[in-house]
PDB file of C-alpha atoms and ligand atoms in Angstrom:
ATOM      1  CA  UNK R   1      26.338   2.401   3.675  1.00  0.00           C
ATOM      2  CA  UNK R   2      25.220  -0.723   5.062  1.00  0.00           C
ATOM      3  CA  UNK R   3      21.376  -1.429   4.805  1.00  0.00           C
ATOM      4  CA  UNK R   4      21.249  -2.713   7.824  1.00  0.00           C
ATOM      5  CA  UNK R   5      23.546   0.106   9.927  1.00  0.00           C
ATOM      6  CA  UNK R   6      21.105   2.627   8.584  1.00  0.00           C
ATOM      7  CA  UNK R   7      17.867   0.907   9.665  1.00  0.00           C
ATOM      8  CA  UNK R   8      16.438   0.363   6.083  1.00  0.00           C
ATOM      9  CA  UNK R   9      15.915  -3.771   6.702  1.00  0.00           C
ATOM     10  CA  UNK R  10      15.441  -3.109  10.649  1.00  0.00           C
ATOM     11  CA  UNK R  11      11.643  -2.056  11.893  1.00  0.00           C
ATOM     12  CA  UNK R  12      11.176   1.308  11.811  1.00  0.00           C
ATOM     13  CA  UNK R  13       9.979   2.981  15.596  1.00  0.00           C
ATOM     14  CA  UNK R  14       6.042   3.372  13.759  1.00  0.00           C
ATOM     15  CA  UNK R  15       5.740  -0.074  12.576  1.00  0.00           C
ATOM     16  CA  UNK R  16       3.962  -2.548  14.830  1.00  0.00           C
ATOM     17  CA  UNK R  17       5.225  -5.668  13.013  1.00  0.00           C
ATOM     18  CA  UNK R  18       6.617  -6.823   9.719  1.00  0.00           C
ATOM     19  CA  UNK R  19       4.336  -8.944   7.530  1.00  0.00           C
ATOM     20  CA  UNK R  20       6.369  -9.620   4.529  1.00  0.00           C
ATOM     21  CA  UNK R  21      10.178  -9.124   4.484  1.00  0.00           C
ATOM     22  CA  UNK R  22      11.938  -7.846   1.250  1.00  0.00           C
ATOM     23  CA  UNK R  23      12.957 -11.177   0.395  1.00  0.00           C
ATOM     24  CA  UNK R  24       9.347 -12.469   0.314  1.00  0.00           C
ATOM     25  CA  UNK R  25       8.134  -9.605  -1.666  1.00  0.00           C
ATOM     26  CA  UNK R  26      10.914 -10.204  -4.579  1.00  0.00           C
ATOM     27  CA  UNK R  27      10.443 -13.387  -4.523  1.00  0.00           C
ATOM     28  CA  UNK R  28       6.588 -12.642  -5.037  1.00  0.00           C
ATOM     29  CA  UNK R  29       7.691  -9.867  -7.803  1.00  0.00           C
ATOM     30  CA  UNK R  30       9.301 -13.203  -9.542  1.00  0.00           C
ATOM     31  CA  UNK R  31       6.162 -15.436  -9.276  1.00  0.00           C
ATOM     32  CA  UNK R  32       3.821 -12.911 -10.899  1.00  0.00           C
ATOM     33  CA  UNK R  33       6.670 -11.798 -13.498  1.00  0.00           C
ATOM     34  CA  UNK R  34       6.574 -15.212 -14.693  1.00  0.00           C
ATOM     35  CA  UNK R  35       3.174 -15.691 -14.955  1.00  0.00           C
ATOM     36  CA  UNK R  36       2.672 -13.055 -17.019  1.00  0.00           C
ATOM     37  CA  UNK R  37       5.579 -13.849 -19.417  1.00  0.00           C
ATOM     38  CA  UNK R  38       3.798 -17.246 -19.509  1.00  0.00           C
ATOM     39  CA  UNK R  39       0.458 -15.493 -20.227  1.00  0.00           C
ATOM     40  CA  UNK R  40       1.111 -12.733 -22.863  1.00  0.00           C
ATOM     41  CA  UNK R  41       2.972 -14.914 -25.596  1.00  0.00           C
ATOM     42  CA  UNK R  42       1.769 -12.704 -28.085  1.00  0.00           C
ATOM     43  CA  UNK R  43       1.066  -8.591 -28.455  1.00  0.00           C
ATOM     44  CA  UNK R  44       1.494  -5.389 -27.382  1.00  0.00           C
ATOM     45  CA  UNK R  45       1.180  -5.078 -23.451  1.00  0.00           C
ATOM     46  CA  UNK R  46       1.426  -1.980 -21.886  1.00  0.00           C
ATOM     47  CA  UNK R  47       1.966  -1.536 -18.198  1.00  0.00           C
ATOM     48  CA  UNK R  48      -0.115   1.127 -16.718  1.00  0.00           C
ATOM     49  CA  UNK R  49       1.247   1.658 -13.134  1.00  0.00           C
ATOM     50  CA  UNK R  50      -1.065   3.540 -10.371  1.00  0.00           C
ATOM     51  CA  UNK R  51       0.674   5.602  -8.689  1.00  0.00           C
ATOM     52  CA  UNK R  52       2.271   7.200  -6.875  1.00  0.00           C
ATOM     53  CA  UNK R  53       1.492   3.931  -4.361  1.00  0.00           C
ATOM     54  CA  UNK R  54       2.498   1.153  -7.311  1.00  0.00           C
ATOM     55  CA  UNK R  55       5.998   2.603  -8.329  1.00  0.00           C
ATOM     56  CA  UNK R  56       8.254   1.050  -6.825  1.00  0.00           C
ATOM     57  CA  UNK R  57       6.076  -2.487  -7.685  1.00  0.00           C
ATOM     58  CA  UNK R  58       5.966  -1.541 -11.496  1.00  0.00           C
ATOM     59  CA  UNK R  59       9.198  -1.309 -11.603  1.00  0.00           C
ATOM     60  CA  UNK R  60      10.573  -4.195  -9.673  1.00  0.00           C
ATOM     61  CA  UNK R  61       8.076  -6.371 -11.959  1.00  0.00           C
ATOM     62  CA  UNK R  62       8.608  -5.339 -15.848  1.00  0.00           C
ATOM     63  CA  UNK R  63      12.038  -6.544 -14.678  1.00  0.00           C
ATOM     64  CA  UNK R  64      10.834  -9.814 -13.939  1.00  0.00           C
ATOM     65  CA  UNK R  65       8.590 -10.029 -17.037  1.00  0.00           C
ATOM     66  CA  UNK R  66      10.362 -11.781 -20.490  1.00  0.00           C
ATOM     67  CA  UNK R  67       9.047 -10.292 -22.979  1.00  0.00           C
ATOM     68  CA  UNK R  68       8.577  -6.612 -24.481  1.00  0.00           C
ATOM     69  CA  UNK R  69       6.272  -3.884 -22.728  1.00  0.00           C
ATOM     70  CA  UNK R  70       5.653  -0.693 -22.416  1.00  0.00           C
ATOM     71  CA  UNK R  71       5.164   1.558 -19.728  1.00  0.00           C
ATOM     72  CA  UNK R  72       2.972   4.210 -18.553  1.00  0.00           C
ATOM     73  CA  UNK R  73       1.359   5.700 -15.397  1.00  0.00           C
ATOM     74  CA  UNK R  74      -1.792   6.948 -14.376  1.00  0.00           C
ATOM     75  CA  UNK R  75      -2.210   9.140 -10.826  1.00  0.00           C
ATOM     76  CA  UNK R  76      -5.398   8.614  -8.896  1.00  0.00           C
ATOM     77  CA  UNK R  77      -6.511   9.844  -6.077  1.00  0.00           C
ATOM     78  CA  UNK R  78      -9.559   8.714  -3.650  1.00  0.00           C
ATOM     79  CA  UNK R  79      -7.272   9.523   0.256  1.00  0.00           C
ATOM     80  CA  UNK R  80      -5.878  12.172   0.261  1.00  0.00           C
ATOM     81  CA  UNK R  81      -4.305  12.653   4.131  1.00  0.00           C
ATOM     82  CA  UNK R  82      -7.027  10.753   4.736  1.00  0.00           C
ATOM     83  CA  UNK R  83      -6.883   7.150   6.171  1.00  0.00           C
ATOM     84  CA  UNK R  84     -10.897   6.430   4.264  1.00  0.00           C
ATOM     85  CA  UNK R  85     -11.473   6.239   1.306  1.00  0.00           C
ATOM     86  CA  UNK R  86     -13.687   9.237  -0.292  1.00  0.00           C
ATOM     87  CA  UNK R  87     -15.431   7.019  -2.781  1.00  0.00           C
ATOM     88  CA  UNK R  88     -14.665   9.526  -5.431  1.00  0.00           C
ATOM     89  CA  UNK R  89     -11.983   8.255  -7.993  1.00  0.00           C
ATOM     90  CA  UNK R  90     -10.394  12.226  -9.418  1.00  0.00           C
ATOM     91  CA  UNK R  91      -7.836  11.380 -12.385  1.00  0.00           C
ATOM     92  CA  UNK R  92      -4.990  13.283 -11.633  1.00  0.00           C
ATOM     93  CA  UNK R  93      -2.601  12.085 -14.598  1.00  0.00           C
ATOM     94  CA  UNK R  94      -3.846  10.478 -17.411  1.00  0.00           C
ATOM     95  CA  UNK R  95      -2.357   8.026 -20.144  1.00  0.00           C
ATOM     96  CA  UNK R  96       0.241   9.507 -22.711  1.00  0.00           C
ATOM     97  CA  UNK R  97      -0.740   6.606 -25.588  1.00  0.00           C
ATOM     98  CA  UNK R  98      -3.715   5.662 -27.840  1.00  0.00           C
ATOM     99  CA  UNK R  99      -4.426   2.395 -26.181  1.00  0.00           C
ATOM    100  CA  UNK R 100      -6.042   0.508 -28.406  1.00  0.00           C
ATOM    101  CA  UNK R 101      -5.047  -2.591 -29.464  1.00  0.00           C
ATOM    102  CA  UNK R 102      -3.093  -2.761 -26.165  1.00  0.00           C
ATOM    103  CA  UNK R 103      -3.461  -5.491 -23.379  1.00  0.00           C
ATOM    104  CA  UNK R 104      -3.514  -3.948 -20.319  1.00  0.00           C
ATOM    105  CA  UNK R 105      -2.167  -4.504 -17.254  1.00  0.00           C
ATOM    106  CA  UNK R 106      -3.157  -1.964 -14.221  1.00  0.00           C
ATOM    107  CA  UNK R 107      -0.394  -2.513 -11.400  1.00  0.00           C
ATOM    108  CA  UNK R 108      -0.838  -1.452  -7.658  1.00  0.00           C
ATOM    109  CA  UNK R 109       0.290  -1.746  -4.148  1.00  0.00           C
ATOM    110  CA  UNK R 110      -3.197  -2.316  -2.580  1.00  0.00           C
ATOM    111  CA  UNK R 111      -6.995  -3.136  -3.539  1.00  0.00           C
ATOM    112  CA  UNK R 112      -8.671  -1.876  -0.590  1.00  0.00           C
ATOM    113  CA  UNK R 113     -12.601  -0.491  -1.341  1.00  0.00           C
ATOM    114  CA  UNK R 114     -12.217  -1.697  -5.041  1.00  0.00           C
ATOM    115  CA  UNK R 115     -13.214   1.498  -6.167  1.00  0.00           C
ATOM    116  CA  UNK R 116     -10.329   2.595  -8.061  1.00  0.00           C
ATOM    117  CA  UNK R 117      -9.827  -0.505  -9.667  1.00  0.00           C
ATOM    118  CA  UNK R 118     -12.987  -0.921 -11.028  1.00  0.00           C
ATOM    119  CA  UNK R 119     -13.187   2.548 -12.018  1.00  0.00           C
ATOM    120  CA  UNK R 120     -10.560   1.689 -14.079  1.00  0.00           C
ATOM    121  CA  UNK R 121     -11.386  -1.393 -15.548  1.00  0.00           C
ATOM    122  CA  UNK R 122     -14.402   0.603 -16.980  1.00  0.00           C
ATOM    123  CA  UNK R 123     -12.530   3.605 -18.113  1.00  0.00           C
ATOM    124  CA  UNK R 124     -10.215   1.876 -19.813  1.00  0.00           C
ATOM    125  CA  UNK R 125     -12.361  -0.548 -21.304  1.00  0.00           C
ATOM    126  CA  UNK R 126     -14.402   2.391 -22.884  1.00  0.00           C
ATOM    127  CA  UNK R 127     -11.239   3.772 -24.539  1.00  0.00           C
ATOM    128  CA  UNK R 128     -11.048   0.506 -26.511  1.00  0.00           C
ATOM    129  CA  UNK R 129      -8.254  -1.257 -24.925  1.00  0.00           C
ATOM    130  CA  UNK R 130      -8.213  -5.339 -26.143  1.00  0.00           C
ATOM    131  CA  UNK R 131      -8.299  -6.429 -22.459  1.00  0.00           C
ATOM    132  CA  UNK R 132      -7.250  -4.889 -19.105  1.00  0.00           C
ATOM    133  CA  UNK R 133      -6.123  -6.791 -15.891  1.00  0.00           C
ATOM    134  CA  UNK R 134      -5.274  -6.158 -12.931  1.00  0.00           C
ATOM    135  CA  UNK R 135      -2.170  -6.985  -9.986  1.00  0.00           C
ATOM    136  CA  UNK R 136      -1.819  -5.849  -7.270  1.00  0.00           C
ATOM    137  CA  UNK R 137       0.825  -6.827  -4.612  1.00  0.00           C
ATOM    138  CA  UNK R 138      -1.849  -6.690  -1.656  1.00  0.00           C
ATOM    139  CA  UNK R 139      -5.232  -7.250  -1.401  1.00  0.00           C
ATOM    140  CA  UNK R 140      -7.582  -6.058   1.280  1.00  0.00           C
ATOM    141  CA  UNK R 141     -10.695  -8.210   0.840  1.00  0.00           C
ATOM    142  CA  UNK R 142     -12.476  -6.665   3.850  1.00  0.00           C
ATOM    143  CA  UNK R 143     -13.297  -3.796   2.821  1.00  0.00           C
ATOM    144  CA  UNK R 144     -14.511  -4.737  -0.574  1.00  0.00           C
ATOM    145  CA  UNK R 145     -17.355  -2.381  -1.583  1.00  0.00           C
ATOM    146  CA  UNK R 146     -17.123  -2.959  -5.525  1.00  0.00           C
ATOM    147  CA  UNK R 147     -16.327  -6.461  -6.750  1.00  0.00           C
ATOM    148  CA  UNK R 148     -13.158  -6.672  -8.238  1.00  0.00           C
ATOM    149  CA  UNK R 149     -10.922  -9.826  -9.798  1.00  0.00           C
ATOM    150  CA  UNK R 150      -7.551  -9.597  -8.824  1.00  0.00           C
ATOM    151  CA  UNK R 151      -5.916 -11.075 -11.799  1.00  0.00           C
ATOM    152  CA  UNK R 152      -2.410 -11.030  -9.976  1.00  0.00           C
ATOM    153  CA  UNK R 153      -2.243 -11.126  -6.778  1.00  0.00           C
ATOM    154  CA  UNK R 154       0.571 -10.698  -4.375  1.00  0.00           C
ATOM    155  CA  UNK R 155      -0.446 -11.102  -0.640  1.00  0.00           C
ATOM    156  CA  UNK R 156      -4.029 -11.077   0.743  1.00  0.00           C
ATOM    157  CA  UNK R 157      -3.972  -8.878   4.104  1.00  0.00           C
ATOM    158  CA  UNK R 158      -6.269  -8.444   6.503  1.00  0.00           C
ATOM    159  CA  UNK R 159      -8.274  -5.367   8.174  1.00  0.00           C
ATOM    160  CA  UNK R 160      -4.621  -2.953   9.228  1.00  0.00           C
ATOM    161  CA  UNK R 161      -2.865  -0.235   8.090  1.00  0.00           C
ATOM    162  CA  UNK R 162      -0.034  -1.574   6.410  1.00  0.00           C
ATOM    163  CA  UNK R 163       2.952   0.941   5.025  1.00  0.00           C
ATOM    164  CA  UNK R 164       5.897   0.010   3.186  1.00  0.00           C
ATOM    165  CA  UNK R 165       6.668  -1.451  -0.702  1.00  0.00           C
ATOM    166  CA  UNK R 166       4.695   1.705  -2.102  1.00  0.00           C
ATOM    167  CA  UNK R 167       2.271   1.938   0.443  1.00  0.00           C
ATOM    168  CA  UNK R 168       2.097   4.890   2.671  1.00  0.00           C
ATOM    169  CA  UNK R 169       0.123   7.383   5.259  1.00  0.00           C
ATOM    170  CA  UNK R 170       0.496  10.630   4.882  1.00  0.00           C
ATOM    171  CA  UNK R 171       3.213  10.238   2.388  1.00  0.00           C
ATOM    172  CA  UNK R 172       5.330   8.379   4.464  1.00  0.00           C
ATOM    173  CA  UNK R 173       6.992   5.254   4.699  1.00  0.00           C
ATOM    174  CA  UNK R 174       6.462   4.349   1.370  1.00  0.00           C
ATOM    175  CA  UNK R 175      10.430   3.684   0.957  1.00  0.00           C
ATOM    176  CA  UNK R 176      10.309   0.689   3.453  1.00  0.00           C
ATOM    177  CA  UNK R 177      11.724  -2.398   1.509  1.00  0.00           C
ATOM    178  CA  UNK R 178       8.634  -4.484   3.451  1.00  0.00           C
ATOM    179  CA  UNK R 179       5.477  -4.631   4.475  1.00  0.00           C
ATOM    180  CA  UNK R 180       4.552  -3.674   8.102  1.00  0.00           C
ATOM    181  CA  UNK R 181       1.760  -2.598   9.878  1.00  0.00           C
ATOM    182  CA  UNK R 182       1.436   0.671  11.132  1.00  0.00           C
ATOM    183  CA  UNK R 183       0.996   1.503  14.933  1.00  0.00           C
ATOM    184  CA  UNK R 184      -2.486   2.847  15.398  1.00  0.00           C
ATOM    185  CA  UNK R 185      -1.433   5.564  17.685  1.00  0.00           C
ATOM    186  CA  UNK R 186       0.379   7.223  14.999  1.00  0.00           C
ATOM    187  CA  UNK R 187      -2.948   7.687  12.831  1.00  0.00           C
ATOM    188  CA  UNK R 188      -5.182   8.041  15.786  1.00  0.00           C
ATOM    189  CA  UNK R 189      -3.480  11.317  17.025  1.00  0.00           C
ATOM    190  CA  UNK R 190      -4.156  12.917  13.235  1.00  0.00           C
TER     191      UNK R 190
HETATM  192  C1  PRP E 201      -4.288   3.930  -2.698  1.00  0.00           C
HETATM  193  C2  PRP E 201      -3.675   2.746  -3.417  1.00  0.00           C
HETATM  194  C3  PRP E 201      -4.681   2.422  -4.474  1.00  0.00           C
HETATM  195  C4  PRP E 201      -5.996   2.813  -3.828  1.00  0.00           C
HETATM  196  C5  PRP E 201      -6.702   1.568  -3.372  1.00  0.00           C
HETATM  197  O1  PRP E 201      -4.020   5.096  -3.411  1.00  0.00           O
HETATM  198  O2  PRP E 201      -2.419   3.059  -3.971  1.00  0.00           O
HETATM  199  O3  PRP E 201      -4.488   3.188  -5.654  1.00  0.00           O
HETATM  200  O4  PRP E 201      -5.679   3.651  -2.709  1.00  0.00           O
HETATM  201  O5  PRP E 201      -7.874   1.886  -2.682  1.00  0.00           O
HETATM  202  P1  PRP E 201      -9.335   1.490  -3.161  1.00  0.00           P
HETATM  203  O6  PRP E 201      -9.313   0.032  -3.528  1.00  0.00           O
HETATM  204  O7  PRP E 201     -10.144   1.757  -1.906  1.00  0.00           O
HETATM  205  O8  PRP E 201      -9.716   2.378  -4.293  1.00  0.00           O
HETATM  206  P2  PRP E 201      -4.153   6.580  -2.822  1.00  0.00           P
HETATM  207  O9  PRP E 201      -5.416   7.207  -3.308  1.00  0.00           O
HETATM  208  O10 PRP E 201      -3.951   6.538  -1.319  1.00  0.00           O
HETATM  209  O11 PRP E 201      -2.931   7.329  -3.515  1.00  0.00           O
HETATM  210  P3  PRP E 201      -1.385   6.900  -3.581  1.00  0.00           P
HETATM  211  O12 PRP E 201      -1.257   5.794  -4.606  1.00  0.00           O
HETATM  212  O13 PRP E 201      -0.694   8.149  -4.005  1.00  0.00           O
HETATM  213  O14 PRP E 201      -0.959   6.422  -2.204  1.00  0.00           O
END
């Protein structure tokens, strides 16, 4: 079917506006892939995707990166249904391999309180890993509460709820090929 006959590159009805198209988020996914082939000339990087919000990112970018990695996934969970963060970081999934003498690379579709991230950085740190970094496609600077360097960064945003690329409310709308924000009536009424 056509992608635009079945509304996947039109708005959707609960999106206020679109702030990056699909084209400006591959060609983003590019950028960052080619930084990081520039960056890791040499060793054993591993890909650690947060999901389930970064899959569709990880994906699109070991694609883009020229050179050997591997892959593995971590699930997290500080929302819930819940459009706040709780604070609390609960591992959900954890890591199949030994990671030391791995580089790490944490991937995710937002940085929002900075609480998972640095969780992270810690955790992972502790279980000897040679370096960890992170990327994230969007970052939400106001509503930093724990410091966090954004190694690679995609897009900063500002203060909305944005869906799409990974992102989602509720478990919704995470298919959308873009970034949009959401109408605040539809997480108002919940
Ligand atoms: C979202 C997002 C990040 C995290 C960022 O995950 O994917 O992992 O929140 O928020 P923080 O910077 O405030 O910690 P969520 O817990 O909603 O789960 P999901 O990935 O399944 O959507």
């Amino acid at each position: 079917m056509n992608r635009k006959a079945d509304g996947m590159t039109e708005k959707n009805k609960d999106v206020e506006k679109i702030l990056f198209t699909e084209e400006q988020i591959q060609e983003k996914v590019k950028e960052i892939g080619r930084r990081i082939t520039e960056d890791y000339k040499d060793g054993n990087l591993l890909i650690v995707g947060i999901m389930k919000g970064a899959g569709i990112f990880m994906y699109d970018l070991i694609r883009q990166i020229r050179r050997p990695v591997r892959t593995d996934y971590m699930v997290l969970s500080s929302y819930g249904k819940s459009s706040v963060s709780s604070g609390t970081v609960t591992i959900k999934r954890n890591l199949d391999y030994d990671i030391s003498g791995y580089h790490i690379i944490l991937v995710e579709d937002i940085v929002d309180t900075g609480n998972t991230m640095a969780f992270l950085k810690e955790y992972l740190s502790s279980r000897g890993a040679l370096s960890v970094k992170i990327c994230s496609m969007l970052d939400k600077p106001a509503r930093r509460i724990k410091p966090v360097v954004i190694d690679y960064c995609g897009f900063e945003v500002e203060d909305e709820f944005i869906v799409g690329y990974g992102c989602d409310y509720a478990e919704q709308y995470r298919y959308l090929p873009y970034f949009g924000i959401l109408k605040k009536e539809i997480y108002l009424k919940d």
